[in-house]
Coordinates of C-alpha atoms and ligand atoms in Angstrom, one line a residue:
M1127 CA -0.6 11.0 23.0
N1128 CA -2.7 8.1 21.7
V1129 CA -3.1 7.6 18.0
L1130 CA -5.8 5.3 16.5
H1131 CA -5.2 4.2 12.9
V1132 CA -8.4 3.3 11.0
S1133 CA -7.8 1.2 7.9
A1134 CA -9.2 -1.5 5.6
E1135 CA -5.8 -3.3 5.6
C1136 CA -3.1 -4.1 8.1
Y1137 CA -0.4 -6.7 7.6
P1138 CA -0.3 -9.6 8.7
A1139 CA -4.1 -9.6 9.3
A1140 CA -5.1 -8.6 5.8
K1141 CA -3.0 -7.1 3.0
A1142 CA -3.8 -6.4 -0.7
G1143 CA -0.8 -4.0 -1.3
G1144 CA 1.2 -1.2 0.2
L1145 CA -1.6 0.1 2.5
G1146 CA -1.4 -3.2 4.5
D1147 CA 2.3 -2.9 4.8
V1148 CA 2.2 0.7 6.0
V1149 CA -0.6 0.3 8.6
G1150 CA 1.1 -2.9 9.8
A1151 CA 4.4 -1.1 10.5
L1152 CA 3.9 2.6 11.2
P1153 CA 2.1 2.1 14.6
K1154 CA 5.0 -0.1 15.8
Y1155 CA 7.5 2.6 15.1
L1156 CA 5.3 5.3 16.6
N1157 CA 5.1 3.3 19.7
D1158 CA 8.9 3.1 19.7
I1159 CA 9.1 6.9 19.9
D1160 CA 6.5 7.1 22.6
Y1161 CA 3.4 7.8 20.5
P1162 CA 1.2 4.9 21.7
S1163 CA -0.7 3.7 18.6
A1164 CA -3.4 1.2 17.8
V1165 CA -5.1 0.0 14.7
V1166 CA -8.8 -0.8 14.0
M1167 CA -9.8 -2.6 10.9
P1168 CA -12.7 -4.9 9.8
K1169 CA -12.7 -8.5 10.9
Y1170 CA -12.3 -10.4 7.7
R1171 CA -12.3 -14.2 7.6
T1172 CA -8.6 -14.4 6.5
K1173 CA -6.5 -17.4 7.5
W1174 CA -4.4 -15.2 9.8
V1175 CA -7.4 -13.8 11.6
R1176 CA -9.0 -17.2 12.0
N1177 CA -5.8 -18.5 13.7
Q1178 CA -5.7 -15.8 16.4
D1179 CA -7.1 -15.7 19.9
I1180 CA -9.2 -12.7 20.4
R1181 CA -11.1 -11.0 23.3
P1182 CA -14.2 -8.8 22.9
V1183 CA -13.6 -5.3 24.1
F1184 CA -16.9 -3.7 23.1
T1185 CA -20.3 -4.7 21.9
G1186 CA -22.9 -2.2 20.8
T1187 CA -25.2 -1.1 18.1
F1188 CA -25.5 1.9 15.8
P1189 CA -28.8 3.2 14.5
L1190 CA -29.7 2.9 10.9
L1191 CA -33.1 4.0 9.7
D1192 CA -35.6 2.3 12.0
D1193 CA -33.1 -0.4 13.0
F1194 CA -30.1 -0.9 15.2
I1195 CA -27.1 -2.7 13.6
P1196 CA -25.2 -4.9 16.2
F1197 CA -21.4 -5.0 16.1
S1198 CA -18.5 -5.9 18.3
V1199 CA -14.9 -4.8 18.6
E1200 CA -12.4 -7.5 19.4
E1201 CA -8.7 -7.3 20.3
V1202 CA -6.1 -9.8 19.0
I1203 CA -4.3 -11.2 22.0
S1204 CA -2.4 -14.2 20.7
V1205 CA 0.5 -12.3 19.1
D1206 CA 2.4 -9.1 20.0
L1207 CA 2.5 -7.0 16.8
G1208 CA 4.0 -4.1 18.6
Y1209 CA 0.6 -2.3 18.9
P1210 CA -3.0 -3.3 19.8
L1211 CA -5.0 -4.5 16.8
Y1212 CA -8.8 -4.2 17.1
L1213 CA -11.1 -6.0 14.7
V1214 CA -14.7 -4.7 14.0
N1215 CA -17.1 -7.6 13.6
I1216 CA -20.4 -6.9 11.8
I1217 CA -22.4 -9.9 10.8
G1218 CA -22.8 -10.2 7.0
Q1219 CA -20.3 -7.5 6.2
F1220 CA -16.8 -8.8 6.6
D1221 CA -17.0 -12.5 7.4
R1222 CA -15.7 -13.3 3.9
P1223 CA -12.2 -14.4 3.0
G1224 CA -11.4 -11.5 0.7
I1225 CA -10.8 -7.8 1.6
Y1226 CA -12.3 -6.2 -1.5
G1227 CA -13.4 -9.3 -3.4
D1228 CA -12.7 -12.9 -4.1
P1229 CA -10.2 -14.1 -6.6
E1230 CA -12.9 -16.2 -8.3
A1231 CA -16.0 -14.1 -7.9
G1232 CA -14.3 -10.7 -8.4
W1233 CA -14.9 -7.4 -6.6
Y1234 CA -17.7 -7.4 -3.9
T1235 CA -20.6 -5.3 -5.1
D1236 CA -21.4 -3.9 -1.7
N1237 CA -18.0 -2.4 -0.8
E1238 CA -19.5 1.1 -0.4
S1239 CA -21.9 0.1 2.3
R1240 CA -19.5 -2.4 3.9
F1241 CA -16.9 0.3 4.6
L1242 CA -19.6 2.7 5.7
Y1243 CA -20.8 0.2 8.2
F1244 CA -17.2 -0.2 9.4
Q1245 CA -16.8 3.6 9.9
R1246 CA -20.1 3.9 11.6
A1247 CA -19.1 1.1 14.1
V1248 CA -15.8 2.9 14.8
A1249 CA -17.5 6.2 15.4
E1250 CA -20.0 4.5 17.8
W1251 CA -17.3 2.7 19.6
L1252 CA -15.3 5.9 20.1
L1253 CA -18.4 7.7 21.3
Q1254 CA -19.2 5.0 23.9
E1255 CA -15.6 4.5 25.0
K1256 CA -14.4 6.5 28.1
R1257 CA -10.8 6.8 26.9
K1258 CA -10.7 8.7 23.6
P1259 CA -7.7 8.8 21.2
D1260 CA -5.9 12.1 20.9
I1261 CA -5.5 11.7 17.1
I1262 CA -7.6 9.6 14.6
H1263 CA -5.5 8.7 11.6
C1264 CA -7.6 7.5 8.6
H1265 CA -6.1 5.7 5.6
D1266 CA -7.5 5.9 2.0
Y1267 CA -11.1 6.2 0.9
H1268 CA -12.3 3.2 3.1
S1269 CA -12.1 5.5 6.1
G1270 CA -12.5 8.8 4.3
L1271 CA -16.0 9.6 5.5
L1272 CA -15.0 9.3 9.2
P1273 CA -13.6 12.8 9.5
F1274 CA -17.0 14.1 8.2
I1275 CA -19.0 11.8 10.5
L1276 CA -17.0 12.9 13.5
T1277 CA -17.4 16.7 12.8
H1278 CA -20.8 17.0 11.1
S1279 CA -23.1 14.1 12.1
F1280 CA -25.3 15.2 15.0
R1281 CA -24.8 12.0 16.9
Y1282 CA -21.0 12.3 17.1
Q1283 CA -20.6 16.0 17.8
E1284 CA -18.9 15.4 21.1
L1285 CA -16.0 13.8 19.2
A1286 CA -15.5 16.8 16.8
Y1287 CA -12.6 18.1 18.9
I1288 CA -10.4 15.1 18.1
P1289 CA -7.9 16.0 15.3
T1290 CA -8.1 13.8 12.2
V1291 CA -5.3 13.0 9.7
F1292 CA -6.1 11.5 6.3
T1293 CA -3.4 9.7 4.4
I1294 CA -3.8 9.2 0.6
H1295 CA -2.0 6.0 -0.3
N1296 CA -3.7 5.8 -3.7
G1297 CA -5.5 8.7 -5.2
E1298 CA -6.8 6.7 -8.1
Y1299 CA -9.5 5.0 -6.1
H1300 CA -12.2 7.3 -4.7
G1301 CA -14.9 4.8 -3.6
S1302 CA -17.6 7.2 -4.9
F1303 CA -21.3 6.2 -4.8
D1304 CA -24.7 7.5 -5.6
W1305 CA -26.6 9.8 -3.3
N1306 CA -29.3 7.1 -2.9
L1307 CA -27.0 5.4 -0.3
S1308 CA -26.7 8.6 1.7
Y1309 CA -29.1 7.2 4.3
L1310 CA -26.1 5.1 5.5
I1311 CA -24.4 8.2 6.8
P1312 CA -25.6 9.4 10.2
S1313 CA -27.7 12.5 9.8
F1314 CA -26.0 15.8 9.3
P1315 CA -27.2 19.4 8.7
P1316 CA -28.1 20.2 5.0
K1317 CA -25.4 22.8 4.8
A1318 CA -22.7 20.1 5.3
R1319 CA -23.9 18.2 2.2
G1320 CA -21.3 19.8 -0.1
L1321 CA -18.5 18.3 1.9
L1322 CA -19.6 14.8 1.0
E1323 CA -19.9 15.5 -2.7
W1324 CA -17.7 15.6 -5.8
D1325 CA -19.1 15.4 -9.3
Y1326 CA -22.7 14.9 -8.0
R1327 CA -21.7 11.7 -6.1
I1328 CA -20.7 11.0 -2.6
N1329 CA -16.9 10.8 -2.8
P1330 CA -15.2 9.4 0.3
L1331 CA -11.7 10.3 -0.9
A1332 CA -12.6 13.9 -1.7
C1333 CA -14.6 14.1 1.6
G1334 CA -11.5 12.9 3.6
I1335 CA -9.4 15.5 1.9
K1336 CA -12.0 18.3 2.7
C1337 CA -12.8 17.3 6.2
A1338 CA -9.6 15.9 7.8
W1339 CA -7.5 18.4 9.8
H1340 CA -4.4 17.4 8.0
V1341 CA -3.9 15.4 4.8
T1342 CA -0.7 13.5 3.8
T1343 CA 0.4 11.7 0.7
V1344 CA 2.9 8.8 0.9
S1345 CA 5.7 10.8 -0.9
P1346 CA 6.4 14.5 -1.5
T1347 CA 6.5 14.1 -5.3
Y1348 CA 3.1 12.4 -5.3
L1349 CA 1.6 15.4 -3.6
E1350 CA 3.0 17.6 -6.4
E1351 CA 1.7 15.2 -9.0
L1352 CA -1.8 15.0 -7.5
S1353 CA -2.3 18.7 -8.1
T1354 CA -2.2 18.1 -11.8
D1355 CA -3.4 14.5 -12.0
A1356 CA -5.7 13.1 -9.3
N1357 CA -8.4 11.3 -11.3
G1358 CA -10.6 14.4 -11.3
L1359 CA -9.6 15.8 -7.8
E1360 CA -6.8 18.1 -9.0
I1361 CA -8.6 21.4 -8.1
L1362 CA -9.5 20.1 -4.7
I1363 CA -5.9 19.1 -4.0
R1364 CA -4.7 22.5 -5.0
Q1365 CA -7.4 24.1 -2.8
E1366 CA -6.4 22.1 0.3
K1367 CA -2.6 22.2 -0.2
A1368 CA -2.1 24.4 2.8
K1369 CA -3.0 21.5 5.1
A1370 CA -1.2 18.8 3.1
S1371 CA 2.3 17.3 3.2
G1372 CA 4.1 14.4 1.7
V1373 CA 5.7 11.9 4.1
L1374 CA 7.7 9.2 2.5
N1375 CA 6.8 5.7 3.6
G1376 CA 9.4 3.5 5.3
I1377 CA 9.7 -0.3 5.4
D1378 CA 9.4 -2.6 8.3
D1379 CA 13.0 -3.7 8.5
Q1380 CA 12.1 -6.4 11.1
V1381 CA 9.8 -8.1 8.6
W1382 CA 11.9 -7.3 5.5
D1383 CA 15.4 -8.4 6.6
P1384 CA 17.4 -10.7 4.3
A1385 CA 19.5 -11.9 7.2
T1386 CA 16.5 -13.4 9.0
D1387 CA 13.5 -13.5 6.7
P1388 CA 11.8 -16.9 7.2
L1389 CA 10.2 -16.7 3.7
I1390 CA 13.5 -16.8 1.7
H1391 CA 15.7 -19.8 0.9
T1392 CA 19.1 -18.6 1.9
H1393 CA 19.8 -15.9 4.4
L1394 CA 22.3 -13.1 3.9
D1395 CA 25.7 -13.5 5.6
S1396 CA 28.7 -11.5 4.6
D1397 CA 28.9 -12.9 1.0
I1398 CA 26.3 -11.0 -1.0
S1399 CA 27.0 -12.9 -4.3
S1400 CA 26.5 -16.4 -2.8
Y1401 CA 23.3 -15.2 -1.1
K1402 CA 22.0 -13.9 -4.5
K1403 CA 23.1 -17.0 -6.4
H1404 CA 21.5 -19.5 -4.0
N1405 CA 18.2 -17.5 -3.8
K1406 CA 18.2 -17.3 -7.6
E1407 CA 18.6 -21.0 -8.0
A1408 CA 15.9 -21.6 -5.4
L1409 CA 13.4 -19.7 -7.7
S1410 CA 13.7 -22.7 -10.1
S1411 CA 11.2 -24.6 -8.0
D1412 CA 8.6 -22.0 -8.9
F1413 CA 9.7 -20.7 -12.3
L1414 CA 11.1 -22.2 -15.5
F1415 CA 14.1 -20.0 -16.4
D1416 CA 17.9 -20.2 -16.7
P1417 CA 19.5 -19.1 -13.3
H1418 CA 22.8 -18.4 -15.0
L1419 CA 21.4 -15.4 -16.8
P1420 CA 20.4 -12.0 -15.3
V1421 CA 16.9 -12.0 -14.1
F1422 CA 14.5 -9.1 -14.4
T1423 CA 11.4 -9.3 -12.3
F1424 CA 8.0 -7.6 -11.9
I1425 CA 5.9 -8.0 -8.7
G1426 CA 2.6 -6.3 -8.3
R1427 CA -0.9 -5.7 -9.4
L1428 CA -1.3 -6.3 -13.1
V1429 CA -3.0 -3.0 -13.9
R1430 CA -2.4 0.1 -16.0
E1431 CA -1.5 2.2 -13.0
K1432 CA 1.6 -0.1 -12.5
G1433 CA 2.4 0.0 -16.2
A1434 CA 1.9 -3.8 -16.4
D1435 CA 0.4 -3.4 -19.9
L1436 CA 3.7 -2.2 -21.2
L1437 CA 5.5 -5.4 -20.1
P1438 CA 4.3 -8.1 -22.6
D1439 CA 5.5 -6.1 -25.6
L1440 CA 8.6 -5.0 -23.9
I1441 CA 9.6 -8.5 -22.9
D1442 CA 8.6 -9.9 -26.2
Q1443 CA 10.7 -7.4 -28.1
I1444 CA 13.8 -7.9 -26.0
L1445 CA 13.6 -11.7 -26.0
S1446 CA 13.0 -11.8 -29.7
T1447 CA 16.4 -10.3 -30.2
G1448 CA 17.9 -13.4 -28.7
A1449 CA 19.3 -11.4 -25.7
D1450 CA 20.6 -13.5 -22.9
L1451 CA 18.2 -12.4 -20.1
C1452 CA 15.2 -13.8 -18.3
F1453 CA 12.0 -12.2 -17.1
L1454 CA 9.8 -13.3 -14.3
V1455 CA 6.4 -11.9 -13.2
L1456 CA 4.3 -12.4 -10.1
G1457 CA 0.9 -10.7 -9.9
T1458 CA -2.8 -10.7 -10.6
G1459 CA -5.0 -8.1 -12.2
E1460 CA -6.6 -7.4 -15.6
P1461 CA -7.6 -10.6 -17.5
E1462 CA -6.3 -9.1 -20.8
I1463 CA -2.8 -8.8 -19.2
H1464 CA -3.0 -12.4 -17.8
H1465 CA -3.7 -13.7 -21.3
R1466 CA -0.8 -11.8 -22.8
F1467 CA 1.6 -13.2 -20.3
Q1468 CA 0.2 -16.8 -20.8
A1469 CA 0.9 -16.5 -24.5
L1470 CA 4.4 -15.1 -23.8
R1471 CA 5.2 -18.0 -21.6
Q1472 CA 4.5 -20.4 -24.6
K1473 CA 6.6 -18.3 -27.0
H1474 CA 9.6 -17.7 -24.8
T1475 CA 9.6 -20.9 -22.6
G1476 CA 12.7 -20.9 -20.4
R1477 CA 13.3 -17.2 -20.7
F1478 CA 10.0 -15.9 -19.4
D1479 CA 7.7 -17.3 -16.7
V1480 CA 4.8 -15.9 -14.8
A1481 CA 2.9 -16.8 -11.6
L1482 CA -0.6 -15.3 -11.9
K1483 CA -1.4 -15.2 -8.2
Y1484 CA -0.9 -13.3 -4.9
D1485 CA 1.8 -15.1 -2.9
E1486 CA 3.6 -13.4 -0.1
R1487 CA 6.3 -16.1 0.2
L1488 CA 7.1 -16.0 -3.5
A1489 CA 7.3 -12.2 -3.4
H1490 CA 10.0 -12.3 -0.7
Q1491 CA 11.9 -15.1 -2.6
L1492 CA 11.8 -13.0 -5.8
Y1493 CA 13.2 -9.9 -4.0
A1494 CA 16.0 -12.1 -2.7
G1495 CA 16.7 -14.1 -5.9
S1496 CA 16.3 -11.5 -8.7
D1497 CA 19.0 -9.2 -10.2
F1498 CA 16.7 -6.4 -11.2
L1499 CA 13.2 -5.3 -10.3
L1500 CA 11.1 -3.6 -13.0
M1501 CA 8.6 -0.8 -12.1
P1502 CA 7.4 0.9 -15.2
S1503 CA 4.5 2.6 -13.3
R1504 CA 2.3 5.3 -14.8
V1505 CA 1.4 6.3 -11.2
E1506 CA 3.4 5.4 -8.0
P1507 CA 2.3 7.2 -4.8
C1508 CA 5.3 5.9 -3.0
G1509 CA 6.1 2.3 -4.1
L1510 CA 7.4 -0.1 -1.6
N1511 CA 8.7 -2.8 -4.0
Q1512 CA 11.7 -0.7 -5.0
L1513 CA 12.6 -0.3 -1.3
Y1514 CA 12.2 -4.0 -0.5
A1515 CA 14.2 -4.8 -3.7
M1516 CA 17.1 -2.6 -2.6
R1517 CA 17.2 -4.1 0.9
Y1518 CA 17.4 -7.5 -0.7
G1519 CA 20.2 -6.4 -3.1
T1520 CA 18.0 -6.3 -6.2
V1521 CA 18.6 -3.2 -8.4
P1522 CA 15.4 -1.2 -9.3
I1523 CA 14.7 -0.1 -12.8
V1524 CA 11.9 2.5 -12.4
R1525 CA 10.0 5.2 -14.3
S1526 CA 10.7 8.6 -12.8
V1527 CA 7.3 9.1 -11.1
G1528 CA 6.0 9.7 -7.6
G1529 CA 7.9 8.0 -4.8
L1530 CA 10.1 6.2 -7.3
K1531 CA 11.6 9.6 -8.2
D1532 CA 12.1 10.3 -4.5
T1533 CA 13.9 7.1 -3.7
V1534 CA 15.9 5.8 -6.7
I1535 CA 18.9 7.9 -7.8
D1536 CA 20.1 7.0 -11.3
L1537 CA 23.5 5.5 -11.7
A1538 CA 24.3 8.0 -14.4
E1539 CA 23.6 10.9 -12.0
S1540 CA 26.1 9.6 -9.6
S1541 CA 28.2 6.5 -9.8
K1542 CA 28.9 6.7 -6.1
K1543 CA 25.4 7.4 -4.9
G1544 CA 23.4 5.8 -7.7
R1545 CA 20.8 3.2 -6.6
G1546 CA 19.3 2.0 -9.9
I1547 CA 18.2 3.0 -13.3
R1548 CA 15.4 5.4 -14.1
F1549 CA 13.6 6.3 -17.3
D1550 CA 11.3 9.2 -18.0
H1551 CA 8.7 8.4 -20.6
F1552 CA 6.1 5.7 -20.6
T1553 CA 7.3 4.2 -23.9
L1554 CA 8.7 0.9 -25.0
E1555 CA 11.8 2.7 -26.3
D1556 CA 12.6 4.3 -23.0
A1557 CA 12.0 1.1 -21.0
R1558 CA 14.1 -0.9 -23.5
Q1559 CA 17.0 1.5 -23.1
A1560 CA 16.8 1.1 -19.3
I1561 CA 17.0 -2.6 -19.6
W1562 CA 20.0 -2.4 -21.9
R1563 CA 21.7 -0.1 -19.4
A1564 CA 21.0 -2.5 -16.6
R1565 CA 22.5 -5.4 -18.6
E1566 CA 25.6 -3.3 -19.2
A1567 CA 25.9 -2.7 -15.4
Y1568 CA 25.4 -6.4 -14.8
E1569 CA 28.2 -7.3 -17.2
S1570 CA 30.7 -5.2 -15.1
P1571 CA 31.2 -7.3 -11.9
P1572 CA 32.7 -4.4 -9.8
T1573 CA 29.8 -2.1 -10.8
I1574 CA 27.1 -4.6 -9.8
R1575 CA 28.9 -5.7 -6.7
D1576 CA 29.4 -2.1 -5.4
L1577 CA 25.8 -1.2 -6.4
R1578 CA 24.3 -4.2 -4.5
K1579 CA 26.4 -3.5 -1.4
R1580 CA 25.4 0.2 -1.5
I1581 CA 21.6 -0.3 -1.8
M1582 CA 21.6 -3.0 0.8
Q1583 CA 23.0 -0.6 3.3
L1584 CA 20.5 2.2 2.8
D1585 CA 18.2 3.0 5.7
F1586 CA 14.6 3.1 4.6
S1587 CA 13.2 2.2 8.0
W1588 CA 10.1 3.8 9.5
T1589 CA 12.0 5.7 12.1
Q1590 CA 12.2 9.0 10.1
A1591 CA 8.7 8.7 8.8
A1592 CA 7.3 8.0 12.3
R1593 CA 9.1 11.2 13.5
N1594 CA 7.5 13.2 10.6
Y1595 CA 4.0 11.9 11.5
S1596 CA 4.6 12.7 15.2
N1597 CA 5.4 16.3 14.3
I1598 CA 2.2 16.5 12.4
Y1599 CA 0.2 15.1 15.3
K1600 CA 2.0 17.5 17.8
K1601 CA 1.0 20.6 15.7
L1602 CA -2.7 19.4 15.5
I1603 CA -2.8 18.9 19.2
K1604 CA -1.5 22.4 19.8
K1605 CA -4.4 23.7 17.7
T1606 CA -6.9 22.0 20.1
I1607 CA -5.3 23.6 23.1
K1608 CA -5.3 27.2 21.7
Ligands
ADP1205 P1 0.3 -0.9 -4.3 O1 0.0 0.3 -5.1 O2 -0.1 -2.2 -4.9 O3 -0.1 -0.8 -2.9 P2 3.1 -0.9 -3.3 O4 4.4 -0.9 -4.0 O5 2.8 0.3 -2.3 O6 1.9 -1.0 -4.3 O7 2.9 -2.2 -2.4 C1 2.9 -3.5 -3.0 C2 3.0 -4.5 -1.9 O8 2.2 -5.6 -2.3 C3 4.4 -5.0 -1.7 O9 4.5 -5.5 -0.4 C4 4.4 -6.2 -2.7 O10 5.5 -7.1 -2.4 C5 3.1 -6.8 -2.5 N1 2.5 -7.5 -3.7 C6 1.9 -7.0 -4.8 N2 1.5 -8.0 -5.6 C7 1.8 -9.1 -5.0 C8 1.6 -10.5 -5.3 N3 1.1 -10.9 -6.4 N4 2.1 -11.5 -4.4 C9 2.7 -11.1 -3.3 N5 2.9 -9.8 -2.9 C10 2.5 -8.8 -3.7

């Protein structure tokens, strides 16, 4: 059974967050259990893509109004990622360095049409190709219109028999746009119009949920949460629940391995505390802080969804008590939060530092060198950071939401099975209490030693998740045979 993943991101070619990690790893693990899988994504002008050797596998056009839009599909041949990676090249659409925008210029204003062009090219390629995939697996709103195009657009009717899976990695972003861009969608019967629409706009996320044969979310708890809080799609989620399931993400334990990770300073051998100590000291070349104190870190997008707006007050309040702790932050996001962190760095120099950028190396080094990882998220579909943190011996402090609830058992619940510290309410008081509890654990050497050892041994690899997806694929294929 051949599976084609359609995505806007895939690590290491292009990654902005967890979507890139998932699509970069899942196909490899599906291949391992004999589900040959490939990925198709836009050909951005990222450094990684520019450094690869590629070979064209298809050139063609798709019709748009009175015109034909040329495109090509190219395969990366210089590295073995564990699966074939195909890049869709459309002049003027993706030959830019950013995925969704540039750090300086901001969000690209033509993202709706860019990703529609991408989906149209994929549909056309599949139509022309002799060998069709058995399953088409679309990820997030960037490929959410493809299940509609394949089943309702006249031009692609002969592909309508191929089962589609749509995975919601983040239900906050819908990618919705005005009906005046509907000419970009290949023509379809008027009665299908309602499938594209939500709240009087074309909504790719809603459309993916309506039209895919099966819908998944990246954790079971997130699926439950979406039925009461999905940025306006709650009713739809409840309506479509019968064809939905939550599959918890895994992590790529070949990329994220503290014993071999080329991006960290000191590799793990048998002595966890010296591995931690050396990696913490190595952070001094990027951050101003005292490595003798417990270090609490936040890594991620500096947006409300991640609860990043709670951090400046939280950190300020705690450091103003004179507590012997340090806080480090790596991330980019809302300018207001950037300014708050910059001011905090002046106020608590040596106890708080921040790197306002996206930096893959530094993220790995922080997972390896920190004592605790803070995740005060308002929403967390799965969350990979807490999984990486545990694998690198960093104790997660998380709010009880989404995938964080599914993966972090509180120490108070079980001293033998506990994996970290959880708090329930999105308040300064709850978050502060969690940090005091963490410091208490840190001050008890046997507690922190046992905890680190335990979380580093957990198995969060993709093997189980790949099996869960393969079961979904199998059921869908059976439906086509009936
Ligand atoms: P998201 O909702 O952003 O996708 P996830 O927890 O699923 O959140 O995944 C986040 C991924 O992005 C992790 O691999 C994390 O290490 C990485 N990441 C986030 N922000 C940064 C940053 N500023 N620099 C480097 N890596 C980052």
